[in-house]
mmCIF file of C-alpha atoms in Angstrom:
data_model
loop_
_atom_site.group_PDB
_atom_site.id
_atom_site.type_symbol
_atom_site.label_atom_id
_atom_site.label_comp_id
_atom_site.label_asym_id
_atom_site.label_seq_id
_atom_site.Cartn_x
_atom_site.Cartn_y
_atom_site.Cartn_z
ATOM 1 C CA GLN Z 1 -4.957 7.708 -18.201
ATOM 2 C CA VAL Z 2 -3.920 5.554 -15.278
ATOM 3 C CA GLN Z 3 -4.433 7.305 -11.968
ATOM 4 C CA LEU Z 4 -3.645 5.995 -8.498
ATOM 5 C CA VAL Z 5 -4.526 8.453 -5.753
ATOM 6 C CA GLU Z 6 -3.298 7.594 -2.277
ATOM 7 C CA SER Z 7 -4.745 8.964 0.955
ATOM 8 C CA GLY Z 8 -5.060 8.213 4.640
ATOM 9 C CA GLY Z 9 -1.569 8.926 5.865
ATOM 10 C CA GLY Z 10 -0.825 11.101 8.842
ATOM 11 C CA LEU Z 11 0.854 11.422 12.203
ATOM 12 C CA VAL Z 12 0.254 8.602 14.652
ATOM 13 C CA GLN Z 13 1.821 7.570 17.929
ATOM 14 C CA PRO Z 14 3.752 4.316 18.228
ATOM 15 C CA GLY Z 15 1.251 1.506 18.687
ATOM 16 C CA GLY Z 16 -1.423 3.389 16.782
ATOM 17 C CA SER Z 17 -3.272 2.512 13.605
ATOM 18 C CA LEU Z 18 -3.951 3.970 10.180
ATOM 19 C CA THR Z 19 -5.780 2.826 7.079
ATOM 20 C CA LEU Z 20 -4.367 3.902 3.741
ATOM 21 C CA SER Z 21 -6.555 4.047 0.652
ATOM 22 C CA CYS Z 22 -5.774 4.159 -3.051
ATOM 23 C CA LYS Z 23 -8.446 5.090 -5.559
ATOM 24 C CA ALA Z 24 -7.715 3.703 -9.005
ATOM 25 C CA SER Z 25 -9.016 4.907 -12.355
ATOM 26 C CA GLY Z 26 -8.110 4.781 -16.024
ATOM 27 C CA PHE Z 27 -7.678 1.012 -16.186
ATOM 28 C CA ASN Z 28 -9.594 -2.148 -15.354
ATOM 29 C CA PHE Z 29 -8.692 -2.420 -11.681
ATOM 30 C CA ARG Z 30 -9.955 -5.968 -11.232
ATOM 31 C CA ASP Z 31 -7.536 -7.220 -13.896
ATOM 32 C CA TYR Z 32 -4.416 -6.250 -11.940
ATOM 33 C CA ASP Z 33 -2.593 -7.509 -8.907
ATOM 34 C CA MET Z 34 -1.932 -4.495 -6.704
ATOM 35 C CA SER Z 35 0.752 -3.553 -4.212
ATOM 36 C CA TRP Z 36 1.842 -0.986 -1.671
ATOM 37 C CA VAL Z 37 5.402 0.204 -2.098
ATOM 38 C CA VAL Z 38 7.797 2.562 -0.337
ATOM 39 C CA PRO Z 39 10.287 3.585 -3.004
ATOM 40 C CA LYS Z 40 12.060 6.163 -0.862
ATOM 41 C CA SER Z 41 12.632 3.932 2.132
ATOM 42 C CA ARG Z 42 16.224 3.218 3.092
ATOM 43 C CA LYS Z 43 15.229 0.500 5.532
ATOM 44 C CA TRP Z 44 12.976 -1.701 3.464
ATOM 45 C CA PRO Z 45 12.975 -3.031 -0.071
ATOM 46 C CA ASN Z 46 10.782 -1.116 -2.468
ATOM 47 C CA TRP Z 47 7.800 -3.379 -1.922
ATOM 48 C CA VAL Z 48 5.694 -3.834 1.270
ATOM 49 C CA SER Z 49 2.628 -5.898 0.371
ATOM 50 C CA SER Z 50 0.719 -7.289 -2.611
ATOM 51 C CA ILE Z 51 -2.755 -8.650 -3.276
ATOM 52 C CA SER Z 52 -3.988 -10.747 -6.158
ATOM 53 C CA ARG Z 53 -6.612 -9.586 -8.625
ATOM 54 C CA ASP Z 54 -9.464 -11.276 -6.814
ATOM 55 C CA GLY Z 55 -8.095 -10.644 -3.333
ATOM 56 C CA SER Z 56 -7.597 -14.317 -2.559
ATOM 57 C CA ARG Z 57 -3.812 -14.105 -2.159
ATOM 58 C CA THR Z 58 -1.762 -11.636 -0.176
ATOM 59 C CA THR Z 59 1.878 -11.347 0.752
ATOM 60 C CA TYR Z 60 3.941 -9.075 3.006
ATOM 61 C CA ILE Z 61 7.510 -8.294 3.875
ATOM 62 C CA ASP Z 62 8.499 -9.887 7.168
ATOM 63 C CA ALA Z 63 8.731 -6.524 8.961
ATOM 64 C CA VAL Z 64 4.973 -5.929 8.689
ATOM 65 C CA LYS Z 65 3.530 -9.446 8.859
ATOM 66 C CA GLY Z 66 0.820 -9.680 11.468
ATOM 67 C CA ARG Z 67 0.507 -5.879 11.698
ATOM 68 C CA PHE Z 68 -0.498 -4.761 8.191
ATOM 69 C CA THR Z 69 -3.421 -6.053 6.137
ATOM 70 C CA ILE Z 70 -3.885 -5.382 2.435
ATOM 71 C CA THR Z 71 -7.386 -5.562 0.978
ATOM 72 C CA ARG Z 72 -9.176 -4.357 -2.109
ATOM 73 C CA ASP Z 73 -12.664 -3.409 -3.282
ATOM 74 C CA ASN Z 74 -13.076 -4.303 -6.941
ATOM 75 C CA VAL Z 75 -16.497 -2.666 -7.105
ATOM 76 C CA ASN Z 76 -15.212 0.738 -6.032
ATOM 77 C CA ASN Z 77 -11.710 0.324 -7.535
ATOM 78 C CA THR Z 78 -9.985 0.947 -4.230
ATOM 79 C CA LEU Z 79 -6.953 -0.607 -2.564
ATOM 80 C CA TYR Z 80 -6.425 -0.452 1.197
ATOM 81 C CA LEU Z 81 -3.646 -1.012 3.686
ATOM 82 C CA ARG Z 82 -4.686 -1.378 7.303
ATOM 83 C CA MET Z 83 -1.681 -0.623 9.506
ATOM 84 C CA THR Z 84 -1.797 -1.521 13.190
ATOM 85 C CA ASN Z 85 0.703 -1.469 16.055
ATOM 86 C CA LEU Z 86 2.699 1.068 14.102
ATOM 87 C CA LYS Z 87 6.400 1.434 14.850
ATOM 88 C CA ARG Z 88 8.731 4.342 14.221
ATOM 89 C CA GLU Z 89 10.436 2.365 11.483
ATOM 90 C CA ASP Z 90 7.133 2.138 9.577
ATOM 91 C CA ALA Z 91 7.330 5.852 8.815
ATOM 92 C CA ALA Z 92 7.589 6.397 5.065
ATOM 93 C CA ASP Z 93 5.815 7.686 1.980
ATOM 94 C CA TYR Z 94 3.516 4.895 0.855
ATOM 95 C CA TYR Z 95 2.449 4.479 -2.760
ATOM 96 C CA CYS Z 96 0.073 2.052 -4.390
ATOM 97 C CA ALA Z 97 1.234 0.298 -7.527
ATOM 98 C CA ARG Z 98 -0.015 -2.016 -10.232
ATOM 99 C CA GLY Z 99 1.541 -5.425 -10.179
ATOM 100 C CA TRP Z 100 2.924 -7.988 -7.768
ATOM 101 C CA GLY Z 101 5.975 -7.665 -5.569
ATOM 102 C CA VAL Z 102 9.068 -5.712 -6.489
ATOM 103 C CA GLY Z 103 7.908 -5.368 -10.093
ATOM 104 C CA ALA Z 104 4.876 -3.281 -9.184
ATOM 105 C CA ILE Z 105 4.712 0.123 -10.880
ATOM 106 C CA THR Z 106 3.356 3.311 -9.346
ATOM 107 C CA GLY Z 107 1.038 5.673 -11.192
ATOM 108 C CA PRO Z 108 2.560 8.243 -13.567
ATOM 109 C CA ASP Z 109 1.774 11.168 -11.256
ATOM 110 C CA ALA Z 110 2.204 9.309 -8.005
ATOM 111 C CA GLN Z 111 2.007 11.497 -4.909
ATOM 112 C CA GLY Z 112 1.954 8.871 -2.209
ATOM 113 C CA THR Z 113 0.694 9.364 1.305
ATOM 114 C CA GLN Z 114 3.012 10.111 4.184
ATOM 115 C CA VAL Z 115 2.965 8.086 7.377
ATOM 116 C CA THR Z 116 4.735 9.586 10.382
ATOM 117 C CA VAL Z 117 5.075 7.614 13.605
ATOM 118 C CA SER Z 118 6.119 9.717 16.541
ATOM 119 C CA SER Z 119 5.217 10.360 20.137
#
């Protein structure tokens, strides 16, 4: 069974940093492009960032370019999102998803990880 378990969210002050993690299991992680999505956001499109299967290509929405970095560890089946210089508008529930861009699909029991940016 496909499982994507997100962690690393929390409360951070504006300008602060967080690193989100997503542990994948139940499928061959290295065979999939992966993404971070925010399906409940009213400010952004569903998708935030994607990374190719081998990590050689990445893409971001304009709002986070230069501040967020997506990476992956295909040995430990883990996806990351390093978030720096966080802004209040970055606050959301972040989910990892299989696939590239807006077509990425979250896990069947997705819980997400909440990021709150507040002073």
